[in-house]
Short mmCIF file of C-alpha atoms and ligand atoms in Angstrom, two decimals:
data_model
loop_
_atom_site.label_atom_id
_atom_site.label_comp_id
_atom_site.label_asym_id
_atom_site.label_seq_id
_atom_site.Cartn_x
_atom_site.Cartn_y
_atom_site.Cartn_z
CA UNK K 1 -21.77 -64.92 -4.09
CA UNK K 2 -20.80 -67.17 -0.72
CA UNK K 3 -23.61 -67.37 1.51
CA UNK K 4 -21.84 -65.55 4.25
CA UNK K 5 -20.38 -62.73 2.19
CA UNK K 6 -22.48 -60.15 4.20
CA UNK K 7 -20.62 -61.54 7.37
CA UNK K 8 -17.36 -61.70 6.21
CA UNK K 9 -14.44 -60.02 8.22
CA UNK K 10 -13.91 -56.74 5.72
CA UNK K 11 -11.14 -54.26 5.62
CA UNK K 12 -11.03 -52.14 2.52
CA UNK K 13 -8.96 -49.01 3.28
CA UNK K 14 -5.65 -49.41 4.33
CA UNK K 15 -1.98 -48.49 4.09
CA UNK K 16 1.53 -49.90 3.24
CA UNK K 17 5.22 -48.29 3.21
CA UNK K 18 4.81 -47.52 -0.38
CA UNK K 19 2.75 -44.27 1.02
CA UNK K 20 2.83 -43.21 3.99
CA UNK K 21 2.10 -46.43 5.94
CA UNK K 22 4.62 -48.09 8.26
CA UNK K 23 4.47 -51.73 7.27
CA UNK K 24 5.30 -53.16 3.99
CA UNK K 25 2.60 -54.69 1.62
CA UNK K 26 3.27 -58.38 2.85
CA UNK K 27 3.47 -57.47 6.75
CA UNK K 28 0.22 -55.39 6.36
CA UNK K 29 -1.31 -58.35 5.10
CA UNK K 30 0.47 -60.70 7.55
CA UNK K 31 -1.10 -58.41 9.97
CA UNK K 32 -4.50 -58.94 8.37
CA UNK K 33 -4.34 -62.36 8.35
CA UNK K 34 -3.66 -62.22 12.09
CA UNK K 35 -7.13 -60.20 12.50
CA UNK K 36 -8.86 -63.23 10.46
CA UNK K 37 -9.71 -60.83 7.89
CA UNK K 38 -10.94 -62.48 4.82
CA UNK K 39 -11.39 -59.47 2.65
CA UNK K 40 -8.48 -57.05 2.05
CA UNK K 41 -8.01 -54.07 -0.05
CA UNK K 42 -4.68 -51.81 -0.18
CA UNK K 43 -5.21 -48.41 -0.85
CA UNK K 44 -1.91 -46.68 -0.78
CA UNK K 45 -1.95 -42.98 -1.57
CA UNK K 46 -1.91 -42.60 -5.31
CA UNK K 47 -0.08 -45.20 -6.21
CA UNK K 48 -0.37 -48.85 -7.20
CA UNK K 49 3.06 -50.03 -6.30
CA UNK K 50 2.36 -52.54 -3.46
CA UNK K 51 -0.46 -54.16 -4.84
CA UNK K 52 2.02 -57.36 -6.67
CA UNK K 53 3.41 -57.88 -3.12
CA UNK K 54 0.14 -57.25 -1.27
CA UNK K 55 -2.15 -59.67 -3.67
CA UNK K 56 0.47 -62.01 -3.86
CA UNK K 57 0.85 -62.82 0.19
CA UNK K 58 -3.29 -62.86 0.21
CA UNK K 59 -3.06 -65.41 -1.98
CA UNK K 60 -0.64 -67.31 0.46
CA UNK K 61 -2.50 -66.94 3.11
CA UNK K 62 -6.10 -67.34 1.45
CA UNK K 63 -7.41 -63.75 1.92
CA UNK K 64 -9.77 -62.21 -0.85
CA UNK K 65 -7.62 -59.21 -2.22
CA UNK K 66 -8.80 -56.35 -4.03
CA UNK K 67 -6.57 -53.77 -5.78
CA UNK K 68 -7.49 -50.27 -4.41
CA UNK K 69 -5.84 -46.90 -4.24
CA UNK K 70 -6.84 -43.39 -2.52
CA UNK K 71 -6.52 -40.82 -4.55
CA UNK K 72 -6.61 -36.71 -4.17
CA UNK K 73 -8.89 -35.06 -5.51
CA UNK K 74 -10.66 -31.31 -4.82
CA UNK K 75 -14.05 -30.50 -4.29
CA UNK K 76 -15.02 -26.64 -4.15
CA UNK K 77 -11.32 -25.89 -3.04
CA UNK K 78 -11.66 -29.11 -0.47
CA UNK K 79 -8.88 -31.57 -0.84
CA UNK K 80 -10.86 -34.93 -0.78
CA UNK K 81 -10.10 -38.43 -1.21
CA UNK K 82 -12.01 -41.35 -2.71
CA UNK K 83 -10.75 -44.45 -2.55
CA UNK K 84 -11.17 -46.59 -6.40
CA UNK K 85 -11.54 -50.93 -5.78
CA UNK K 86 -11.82 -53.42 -7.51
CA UNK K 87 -10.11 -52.63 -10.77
CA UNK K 88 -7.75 -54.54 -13.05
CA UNK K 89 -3.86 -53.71 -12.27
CA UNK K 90 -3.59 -52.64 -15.74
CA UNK K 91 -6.64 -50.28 -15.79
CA UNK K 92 -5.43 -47.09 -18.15
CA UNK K 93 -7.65 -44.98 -16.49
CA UNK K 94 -6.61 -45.13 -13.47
CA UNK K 95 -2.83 -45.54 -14.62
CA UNK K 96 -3.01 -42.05 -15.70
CA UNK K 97 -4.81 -40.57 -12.52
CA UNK K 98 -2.54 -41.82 -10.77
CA UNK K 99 0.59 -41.18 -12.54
CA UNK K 100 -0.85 -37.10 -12.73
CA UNK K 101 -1.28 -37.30 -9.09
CA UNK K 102 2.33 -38.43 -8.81
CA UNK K 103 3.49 -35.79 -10.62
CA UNK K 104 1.83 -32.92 -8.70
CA UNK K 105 2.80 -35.15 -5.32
CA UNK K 106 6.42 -34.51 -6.42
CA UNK K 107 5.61 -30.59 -7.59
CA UNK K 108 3.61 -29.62 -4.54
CA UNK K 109 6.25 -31.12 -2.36
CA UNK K 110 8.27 -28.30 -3.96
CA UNK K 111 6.13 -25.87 -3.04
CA UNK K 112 5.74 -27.09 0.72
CA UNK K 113 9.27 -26.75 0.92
CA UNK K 114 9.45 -23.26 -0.17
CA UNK K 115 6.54 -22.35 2.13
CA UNK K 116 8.29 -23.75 4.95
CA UNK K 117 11.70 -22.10 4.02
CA UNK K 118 9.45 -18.75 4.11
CA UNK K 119 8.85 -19.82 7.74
CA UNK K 120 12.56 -19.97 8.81
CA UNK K 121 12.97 -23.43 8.25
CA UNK K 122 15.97 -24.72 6.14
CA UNK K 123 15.02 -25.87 2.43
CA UNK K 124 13.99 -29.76 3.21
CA UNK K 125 13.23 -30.66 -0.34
CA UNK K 126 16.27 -32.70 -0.72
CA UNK K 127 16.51 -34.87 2.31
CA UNK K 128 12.06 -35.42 2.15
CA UNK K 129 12.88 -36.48 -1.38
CA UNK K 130 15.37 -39.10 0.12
CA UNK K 131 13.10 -39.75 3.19
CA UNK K 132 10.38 -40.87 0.97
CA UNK K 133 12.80 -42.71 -1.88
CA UNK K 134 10.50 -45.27 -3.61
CA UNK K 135 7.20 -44.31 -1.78
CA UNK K 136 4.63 -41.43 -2.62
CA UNK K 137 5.93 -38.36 -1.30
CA UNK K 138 3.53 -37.05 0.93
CA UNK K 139 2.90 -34.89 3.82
CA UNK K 140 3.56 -37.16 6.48
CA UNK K 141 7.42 -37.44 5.54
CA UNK K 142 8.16 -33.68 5.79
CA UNK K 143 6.66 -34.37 9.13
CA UNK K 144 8.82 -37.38 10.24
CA UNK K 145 11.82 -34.97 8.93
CA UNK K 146 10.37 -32.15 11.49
CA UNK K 147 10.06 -34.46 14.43
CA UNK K 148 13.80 -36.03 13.53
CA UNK K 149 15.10 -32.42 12.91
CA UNK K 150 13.74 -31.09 16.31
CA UNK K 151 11.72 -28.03 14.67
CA UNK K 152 8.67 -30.01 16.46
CA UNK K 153 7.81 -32.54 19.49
CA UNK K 154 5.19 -34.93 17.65
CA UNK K 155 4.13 -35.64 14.62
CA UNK K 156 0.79 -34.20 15.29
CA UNK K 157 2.30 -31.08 16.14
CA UNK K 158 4.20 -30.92 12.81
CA UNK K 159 0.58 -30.89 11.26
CA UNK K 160 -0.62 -28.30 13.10
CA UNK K 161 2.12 -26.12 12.74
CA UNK K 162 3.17 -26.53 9.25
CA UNK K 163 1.52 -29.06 7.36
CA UNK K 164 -2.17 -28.80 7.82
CA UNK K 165 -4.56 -27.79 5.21
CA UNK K 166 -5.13 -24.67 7.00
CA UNK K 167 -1.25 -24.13 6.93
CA UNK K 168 -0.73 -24.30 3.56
CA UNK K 169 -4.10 -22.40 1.83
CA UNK K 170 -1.91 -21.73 -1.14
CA UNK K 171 -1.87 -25.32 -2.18
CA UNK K 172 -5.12 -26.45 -1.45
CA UNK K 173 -5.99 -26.74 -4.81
CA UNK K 174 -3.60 -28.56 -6.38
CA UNK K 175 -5.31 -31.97 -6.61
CA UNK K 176 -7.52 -32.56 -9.77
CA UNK K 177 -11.43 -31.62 -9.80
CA UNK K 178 -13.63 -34.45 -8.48
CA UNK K 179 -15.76 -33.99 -11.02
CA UNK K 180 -12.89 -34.56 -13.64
CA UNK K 181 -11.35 -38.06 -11.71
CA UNK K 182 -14.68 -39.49 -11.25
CA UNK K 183 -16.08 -39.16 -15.08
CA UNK K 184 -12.38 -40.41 -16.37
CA UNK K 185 -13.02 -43.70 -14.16
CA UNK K 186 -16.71 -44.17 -14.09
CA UNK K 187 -18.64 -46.59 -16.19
CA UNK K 188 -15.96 -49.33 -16.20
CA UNK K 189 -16.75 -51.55 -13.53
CA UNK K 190 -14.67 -50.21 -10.78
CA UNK K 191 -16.19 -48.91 -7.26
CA UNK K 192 -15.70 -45.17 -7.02
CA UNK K 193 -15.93 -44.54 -3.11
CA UNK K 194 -15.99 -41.13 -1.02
CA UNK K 195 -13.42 -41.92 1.46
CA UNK K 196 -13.79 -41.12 5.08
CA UNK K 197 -16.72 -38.16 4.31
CA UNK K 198 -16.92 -37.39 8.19
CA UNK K 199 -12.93 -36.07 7.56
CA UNK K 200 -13.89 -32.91 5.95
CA UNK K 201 -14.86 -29.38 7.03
CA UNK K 202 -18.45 -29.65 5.41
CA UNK K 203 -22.20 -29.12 7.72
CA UNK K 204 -24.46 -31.88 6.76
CA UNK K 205 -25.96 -29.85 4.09
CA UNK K 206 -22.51 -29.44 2.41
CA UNK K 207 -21.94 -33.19 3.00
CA UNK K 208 -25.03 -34.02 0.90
CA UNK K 209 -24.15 -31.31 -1.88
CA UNK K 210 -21.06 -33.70 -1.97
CA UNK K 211 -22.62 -37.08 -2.26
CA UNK K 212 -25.35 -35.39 -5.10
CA UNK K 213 -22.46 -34.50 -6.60
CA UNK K 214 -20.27 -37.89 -5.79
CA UNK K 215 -23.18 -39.98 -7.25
CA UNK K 216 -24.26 -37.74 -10.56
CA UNK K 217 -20.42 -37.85 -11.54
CA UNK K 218 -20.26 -41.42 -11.51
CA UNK K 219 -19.60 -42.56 -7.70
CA UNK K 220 -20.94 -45.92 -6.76
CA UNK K 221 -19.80 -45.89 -2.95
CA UNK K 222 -18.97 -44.33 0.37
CA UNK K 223 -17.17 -45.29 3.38
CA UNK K 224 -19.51 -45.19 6.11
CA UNK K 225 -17.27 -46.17 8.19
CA UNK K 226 -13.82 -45.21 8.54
CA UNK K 227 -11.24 -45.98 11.48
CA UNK K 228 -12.66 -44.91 14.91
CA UNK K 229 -15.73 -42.79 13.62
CA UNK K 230 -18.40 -41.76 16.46
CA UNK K 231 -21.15 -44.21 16.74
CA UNK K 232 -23.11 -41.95 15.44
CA UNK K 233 -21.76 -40.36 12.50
CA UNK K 234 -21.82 -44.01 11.17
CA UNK K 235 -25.48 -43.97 11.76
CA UNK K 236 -25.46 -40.62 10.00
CA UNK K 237 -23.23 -41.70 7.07
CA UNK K 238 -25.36 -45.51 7.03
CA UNK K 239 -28.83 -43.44 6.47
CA UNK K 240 -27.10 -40.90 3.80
CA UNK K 241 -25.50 -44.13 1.75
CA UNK K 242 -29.34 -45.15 1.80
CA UNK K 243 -30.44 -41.94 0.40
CA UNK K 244 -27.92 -41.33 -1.92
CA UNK K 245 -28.15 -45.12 -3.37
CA UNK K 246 -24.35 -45.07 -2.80
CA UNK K 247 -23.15 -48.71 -1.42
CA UNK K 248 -21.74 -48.77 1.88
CA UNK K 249 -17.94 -49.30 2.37
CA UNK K 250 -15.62 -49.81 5.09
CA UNK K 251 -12.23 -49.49 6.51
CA UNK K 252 -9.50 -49.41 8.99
CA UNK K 253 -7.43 -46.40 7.40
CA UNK K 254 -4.72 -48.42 9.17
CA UNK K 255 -1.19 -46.59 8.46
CA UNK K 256 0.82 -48.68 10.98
CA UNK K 257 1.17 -49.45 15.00
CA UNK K 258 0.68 -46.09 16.07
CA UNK K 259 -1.36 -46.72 19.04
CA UNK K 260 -3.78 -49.85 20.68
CA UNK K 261 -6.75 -47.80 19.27
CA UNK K 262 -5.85 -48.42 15.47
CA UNK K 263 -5.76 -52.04 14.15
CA UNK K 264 -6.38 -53.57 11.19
CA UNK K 265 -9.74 -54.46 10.09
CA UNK K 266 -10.69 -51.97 13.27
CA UNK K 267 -13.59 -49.96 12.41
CA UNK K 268 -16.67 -48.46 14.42
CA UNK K 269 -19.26 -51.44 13.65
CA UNK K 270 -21.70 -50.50 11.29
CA UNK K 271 -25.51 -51.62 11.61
CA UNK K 272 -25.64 -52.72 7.92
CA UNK K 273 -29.40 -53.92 7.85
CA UNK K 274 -30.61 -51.39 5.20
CA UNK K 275 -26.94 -50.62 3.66
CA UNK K 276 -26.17 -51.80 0.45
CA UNK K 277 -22.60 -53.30 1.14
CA UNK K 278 -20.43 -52.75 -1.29
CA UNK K 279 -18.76 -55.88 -1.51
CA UNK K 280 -22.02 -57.96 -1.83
CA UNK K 281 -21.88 -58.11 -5.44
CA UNK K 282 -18.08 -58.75 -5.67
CA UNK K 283 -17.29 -62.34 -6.80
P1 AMP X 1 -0.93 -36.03 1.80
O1 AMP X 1 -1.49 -37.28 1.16
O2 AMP X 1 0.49 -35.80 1.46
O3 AMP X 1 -1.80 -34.82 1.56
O4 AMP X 1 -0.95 -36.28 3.36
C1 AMP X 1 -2.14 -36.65 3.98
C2 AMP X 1 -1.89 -37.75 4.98
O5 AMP X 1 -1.31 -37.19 6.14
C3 AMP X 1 -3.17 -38.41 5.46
O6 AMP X 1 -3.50 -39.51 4.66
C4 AMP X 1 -2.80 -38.84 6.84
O7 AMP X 1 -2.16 -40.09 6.78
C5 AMP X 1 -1.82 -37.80 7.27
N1 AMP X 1 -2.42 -36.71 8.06
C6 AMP X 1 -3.30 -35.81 7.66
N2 AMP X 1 -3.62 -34.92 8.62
C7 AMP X 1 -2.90 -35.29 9.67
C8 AMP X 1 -2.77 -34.77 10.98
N3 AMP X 1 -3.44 -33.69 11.38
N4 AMP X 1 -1.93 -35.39 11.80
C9 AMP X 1 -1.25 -36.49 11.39
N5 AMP X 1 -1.32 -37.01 10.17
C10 AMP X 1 -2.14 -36.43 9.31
MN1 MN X 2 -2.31 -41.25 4.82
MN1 MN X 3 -7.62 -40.21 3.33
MN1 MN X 4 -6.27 -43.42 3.83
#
């Protein structure tokens, strides 16, 4: 391991057009490069798709890459996501989680349709299927169609509206059981990571429950801190990564130029001097 690896410039949650980011793999990691990040993960939604272009324009510009991907999963009727890193591209495990969650992506977008149609909207299944074309379907496209179509001012309205989980309680449980994702991809060398666990509508007794749960299923990681997290739910999240022996990740959850508060490799700084950081044993 390189001396400084505990110092390195790390950002190992992020976004590309072939979700629902704005950039494509190579100007996300154009972008990184610009930041002077040195280690650089893409974790679309459920899908692996921009990982050739991504890994291939780190290599260019002499940026550690490390596949990654977010997936859904469900906790207790809680849509969750953990992010998976450091796998091989050809990993059949996580081939076929994510190909399942592309399949229910493509049913449940079906089904949000319909559930908007029941709201007076017209049927948008078509055009969100067109919106999206090569890229995993996903909420944020049925909002982009919303905000092009009029039916609301913002994106962020669109959410509230329409497409938050509240919003659609039918379909909260789509995504596969935690419990079932983590023990098909544990024990194979890859870092299974509880993405952005301050996200979630869960006390701090719940959140624990979780991370028991996270770790005894096979989970060797969580972000502790994710995108512009309150100083002190990092502190929170550092001290519960201690507890729970789960190493500490971090990330940007950058999904484009939305605003001068998002960046890549932009993250509430962590303390780190007790954390186990994930990357540490990475070579
Ligand atoms: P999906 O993966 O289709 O369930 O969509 C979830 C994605 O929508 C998240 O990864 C965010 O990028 C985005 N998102 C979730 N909630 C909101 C919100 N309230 N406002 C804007 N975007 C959101
Ligand atoms: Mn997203
Ligand atoms: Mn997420
Ligand atoms: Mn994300």
């Amino acid at each position: 391991m390189p001396e400084d690896a505990r110092y390195r410039k790390v950002d190992l949650h992020s976004h590309s057009s072939r979700s629902d980011g704005r950039l494509s793999p190579a100007e996300l990691v154009n972008l990184a490069a610009e930041q002077e990040i040195s280690l650089f993960a893409l974790t679309d939604h459920d899908t692996l798709d921009g990982i050739p272009e991504a890994s291939q324009k780190a290599k260019d510009l002499g940026i550690s890459f490390v596949n990654g991907v977010e997936l859904s999963t469900q906790w207790k009727g809680i849509p969750l996501h953990m992010v998976a890193l450091n796998f091989d591209s050809d990993n059949p495990a996580v081939l076929s989680v994510v190909k399942k969650n592309q399949l229910i992506r493509l049913d449940r977008a079906r089904r949000i349709a319909d559930l908007l149609v029941k709201q007076g909207l017209p049927d948008l299944f078509d055009e969100v299927v067109a919106l999206a074309g090569e890229s995993q379907l996903g909420r944020p496209h049925f909002a982009s169609l919303l905000v092009e179509k009029g039916f609301v001012k913002d994106s962020n309205k669109a959410f509230d509206r329409y497409l938050g989980n509240k919003k659609l309680g039918q379909l909260r449980d789509v995504w596969p059981e935690l419990e079932d994702v983590l023990t098909t991809l544990s024990g194979q060398d890859i870092e299974l990571v509880l993405a952005h666990p301050k996200r979630y509508p869960l006390t701090v007794t719940k959140l624990k429950r979780l991370l028991s749960d996270f770790k005894k299923w096979g989970g060797t990681g969580m972000e502790v801190a994710s995108g512009n997290e309150r100083p002190d739910s990092v502190r929170l999240l550092e001290r519960l990564s201690v507890e729970f022996g789960l190493k500490a990740s971090v990330g940007s959850d950058y999904h484009g130029p939305f605003g001068p508060w998002m960046q890549v490799g932009k993250y509430t700084p962590i303390h780190g001097s007790e954390v186990d950081l994930i990357w540490q044993s990475w070579h």
